[in-house]
Structures are given as C-alpha cells and as structure tokens.
Amino acid sequence: MINAENTADGRGLTPRLGDRLLAAGADVLTLGNHTWARDEIRGYLAGSERVIRPANVASGLPGRGWTVAPAADGTPVAVVNLLGWLFLDVAMSPFEVLDAVVDEALRAARVVLVDFHAEATSEKVAVARVLDGRVTAVVGTHTHVQTSDARVQPGGTAAITDAGMTGPHDSVIGVEADLAIRRMRTGMPVRFRPAEGGVQIEGAVVDCDGDGRATAIEALRVEVR
Ligand SMILES: [Fe+2]
C-alpha cells in the first residue's frame, strides 16, 4: 500500500503516475486531502480497483473507500482509506463511517490495513485505539514526518502515527525550503516546487499471522544515494 496523494508534483495523482506506481509493484494506492487536485483523477478513480480515495468524502463522488488485493502469497488484503477530521477540510468525520467500512472490509479479508490520512497525532492515536483488535494495522500518513511510535497494541493491531515520506527530505516536507519559508515569512502566495535533495524511502513493515493479527511493525527509512 502506498499513499500516492503527493505524487504529481507534490499535489494529487494523475492516471499516468498511478499506472507507473502500480507497474512498479504497488498493490494498492491510497489518497487523502489532495485527492481531487487533478481533474483527470475522477474518471481514473471511478474505473480503478486498486486506487482508492478516503471513505469519508461526500456521497456521490467517484471511487471507492476500500478495496481488496492479493498479497504476494495470494492472501487477500483489504485496504481502507480514511481522512482525518482535525485541521483538514473534510465533509464527514471519519468516526461516522469507520465501523461500517471496516466491517465491510473484514467480510472480504482477514488482513485489513487502514491508511488514516490525518494531521493531528491525537486523532491518529485515537483511531488506532478504536480499531485495536479489529484490523491488522492502522498506518498514519499526511504529515510527511515519520514518528517513532511503531507498536503492536494489546488487541493485536499494529500502529504508527505517521509512516513518513518517500521523497526529498532536504526540503520543508517535500517543498523547496526557500519557497515554503518565503510563504510563511510573508503570508503571500508563493508557487511551490518539489525539492530534489536528500531522497529517502520511508514507510513501515507489518508482520501478521493468518488471522490478520499483527505480530510486529517496524518503521522503515532508507537513504537513496
Ligand atoms: Fe495529505
């Protein structure tokens, strides 16, 4: 599972880039608050089994909030995408849809991964607690800064508040630092450009048993030279 919402020059995903990530080996792509940044994503989401958007968006929008894909050994793995409510512009609280979406996913697969795309650490810890014992892992995304709290909770659900960013870390969360700082200093609009230096692959690796119970989680950080 890859959260791909910043793939297209840092904002949104295009069908071409989505296809490239899938061809490179990604099983499922998830999105977040930049889901609709590119117009062409609408038709792509409507026709895609492997590219999903958050489940808690306004009803009637294209795409799906969860899907199932086989792991390398054939085990069905469900992936759920939810968007945080705190400090983000969201039509509906994730808590409104979380139970129904997770129950649906559990009917399709024992192994269930949740990408909780959210700003606030408190909300991410809370969702991980709510889902403990029900899903395999709750992996936070969106802040681009990897947290050091990877853990398996008492009920058997792995969690990490944020898996971090695969991209240029010599930056302000992916943006050329000078541009991000100029916008903050002046309050004036500044066109952002993705940075290029210090590329790292970040994420998390979760081990689980056949019942979908997590046995380990490890944060991953690899420098790309
Ligand atoms: Fe985001």
XYZ file of C-alpha atoms and ligand atoms in Angstrom:
226
model
C 0.000 0.000 0.000
C 1.341 3.398 -0.956
C -0.261 6.717 -0.158
C 0.111 8.431 -3.518
C -1.612 11.763 -2.998
C 1.561 13.843 -3.429
C 2.892 12.044 -6.491
C 2.019 14.617 -9.176
C 4.499 17.454 -8.470
C 3.604 17.244 -4.797
C -0.150 17.566 -5.169
C -2.586 14.892 -6.288
C -2.178 11.904 -8.557
C -2.546 11.570 -12.319
C -3.653 8.362 -14.068
C -0.253 8.065 -15.766
C 1.624 8.257 -12.463
C -0.876 5.929 -10.804
C -0.259 3.346 -13.508
C 3.503 3.752 -13.099
C 3.335 3.128 -9.346
C 1.167 0.050 -9.870
C 3.510 -1.218 -12.588
C 6.443 -0.691 -10.210
C 4.874 -3.145 -7.778
C 2.457 -1.194 -5.583
C -0.576 -3.347 -4.773
C -2.938 -0.543 -3.748
C -2.681 3.254 -3.904
C -4.457 5.407 -1.350
C -5.108 9.151 -1.383
C -6.034 11.928 1.060
C -6.851 15.622 1.270
C -5.353 16.250 -2.204
C -7.449 13.527 -3.851
C -9.262 15.909 -6.210
C -6.289 18.160 -7.057
C -6.163 16.769 -10.614
C -9.355 16.723 -12.652
C -8.396 13.581 -14.534
C -8.357 11.560 -11.310
C -12.168 11.389 -11.248
C -12.578 9.020 -14.169
C -9.498 7.072 -13.110
C -10.890 6.515 -9.608
C -14.270 5.517 -10.995
C -12.678 2.761 -13.064
C -9.933 1.577 -10.713
C -9.975 -1.382 -8.347
C -6.515 -0.646 -6.966
C -6.585 3.108 -6.478
C -8.859 4.283 -3.679
C -9.740 7.581 -2.025
C -10.857 8.280 1.554
C -14.169 6.659 2.515
C -15.386 9.777 4.337
C -15.924 12.097 1.398
C -19.278 13.482 0.283
C -21.594 10.835 -1.124
C -21.762 10.546 -4.894
C -18.096 11.284 -5.569
C -16.275 8.790 -7.786
C -14.099 5.999 -6.467
C -14.159 3.680 -3.514
C -13.025 3.967 0.108
C -11.683 0.439 0.432
C -10.597 -2.446 -1.759
C -9.071 -5.921 -1.638
C -5.913 -7.083 -3.391
C -3.919 -10.303 -3.066
C -0.558 -10.205 -1.268
C 2.479 -11.837 -2.914
C 1.454 -15.219 -1.456
C -2.152 -14.813 -2.578
C -3.594 -13.844 0.823
C -6.388 -11.330 0.334
C -5.549 -7.998 1.946
C -8.165 -5.302 2.368
C -7.044 -1.680 2.381
C -9.191 1.070 3.878
C -8.525 4.785 3.359
C -9.856 7.336 5.858
C -9.276 11.071 6.171
C -8.788 12.860 9.481
C -11.242 15.453 10.690
C -8.997 17.732 12.759
C -7.365 20.669 10.904
C -8.411 19.329 7.495
C -11.329 20.334 5.316
C -13.405 17.166 5.428
C -17.081 16.647 4.639
C -17.628 13.977 7.251
C -15.919 12.779 10.430
C -14.016 9.505 9.984
C -15.785 8.229 13.096
C -19.087 8.414 11.197
C -18.022 5.812 8.654
C -15.227 3.883 10.307
C -17.263 0.992 11.781
C -19.261 0.294 8.635
C -16.276 0.457 6.294
C -14.076 -1.728 8.474
C -16.871 -4.295 8.899
C -17.325 -4.441 5.130
C -13.582 -4.896 4.613
C -13.478 -7.638 7.253
C -16.148 -9.555 5.390
C -13.808 -9.616 2.379
C -10.441 -10.291 4.067
C -8.904 -11.196 7.428
C -5.925 -8.945 6.856
C -7.035 -5.323 6.859
C -4.737 -2.298 6.542
C -6.043 1.176 7.296
C -4.349 4.273 5.886
C -5.506 7.034 8.211
C -4.519 10.232 6.428
C -4.645 12.894 9.114
C -2.923 15.933 10.566
C -3.364 15.518 14.307
C -1.392 12.935 16.250
C -4.202 12.764 18.822
C -6.770 11.748 16.208
C -4.403 9.174 14.736
C -3.710 7.589 18.120
C -7.448 7.602 18.874
C -8.360 5.839 15.619
C -5.629 3.262 16.211
C -7.142 2.598 19.648
C -10.695 2.365 18.314
C -9.600 -0.211 15.738
C -7.356 -2.247 18.048
C -8.253 -5.917 17.764
C -10.314 -5.367 14.634
C -7.779 -4.665 11.897
C -4.183 -5.678 11.198
C -2.654 -2.212 11.102
C -3.504 1.472 11.246
C -0.817 3.410 9.416
C -0.898 7.193 9.610
C 0.045 9.361 6.636
C -0.079 13.059 5.641
C 2.408 14.846 7.919
C 5.435 13.529 5.952
C 7.414 13.247 9.207
C 7.934 9.700 10.422
C 7.036 9.127 14.061
C 8.905 6.823 16.446
C 5.825 5.128 17.919
C 5.512 1.966 15.807
C 3.878 -0.558 18.123
C 1.580 -3.562 18.269
C -1.316 -2.634 20.518
C -2.701 -5.077 23.138
C -5.518 -6.268 20.863
C -3.128 -7.178 18.038
C -3.392 -4.135 15.790
C -0.120 -2.579 14.680
C 0.019 1.193 14.515
C 2.305 4.073 13.648
C 1.187 7.684 13.826
C 2.951 8.609 10.595
C 4.887 6.401 8.193
C 6.829 9.398 6.873
C 7.623 10.488 3.340
C 9.284 8.830 0.404
C 10.780 11.821 -1.317
C 13.236 14.720 -0.934
C 13.973 15.297 2.744
C 16.246 18.284 2.050
C 13.073 20.368 1.973
C 10.110 21.549 4.026
C 8.035 18.368 3.856
C 8.892 17.894 0.191
C 8.733 21.525 -0.956
C 11.846 23.570 -1.799
C 12.688 25.049 1.584
C 13.228 28.650 0.353
C 9.773 28.762 -1.199
C 7.986 27.309 1.824
C 9.816 29.680 4.168
C 9.084 32.706 1.933
C 5.371 31.941 2.062
C 5.495 31.602 5.838
C 7.515 34.792 6.335
C 5.441 36.984 4.034
C 1.975 35.404 4.073
C 1.977 35.996 0.318
C 1.144 33.332 -2.262
C 4.255 31.514 -3.493
C 4.170 28.798 -6.120
C 5.639 25.674 -4.563
C 8.089 23.379 -6.337
C 9.044 19.915 -5.131
C 12.611 19.760 -3.789
C 15.156 17.278 -5.099
C 17.806 16.552 -2.469
C 18.086 14.027 0.329
C 15.738 11.435 -1.106
C 14.684 8.772 1.360
C 12.239 5.917 1.193
C 10.102 5.834 4.326
C 7.303 3.559 5.398
C 6.504 0.703 7.716
C 6.679 -3.080 7.507
C 3.986 -5.059 9.336
C 4.125 -8.783 10.041
C 0.914 -10.655 10.793
C -0.478 -14.153 11.213
C -3.099 -15.836 9.047
C -5.906 -14.386 11.162
C -4.751 -10.875 10.387
C -3.324 -10.294 13.854
C -0.192 -8.186 13.777
C 2.926 -9.712 15.303
C 5.396 -6.901 14.584
C 5.755 -3.495 12.995
C 8.929 -1.733 12.050
C 9.364 1.760 10.685
C 11.434 1.805 7.521
C 13.874 4.543 6.460
C 16.277 4.028 3.590
C 18.532 6.689 2.094
C 18.605 6.732 -1.702
C 22.075 7.595 -2.954
Fe -2.208 14.959 2.807
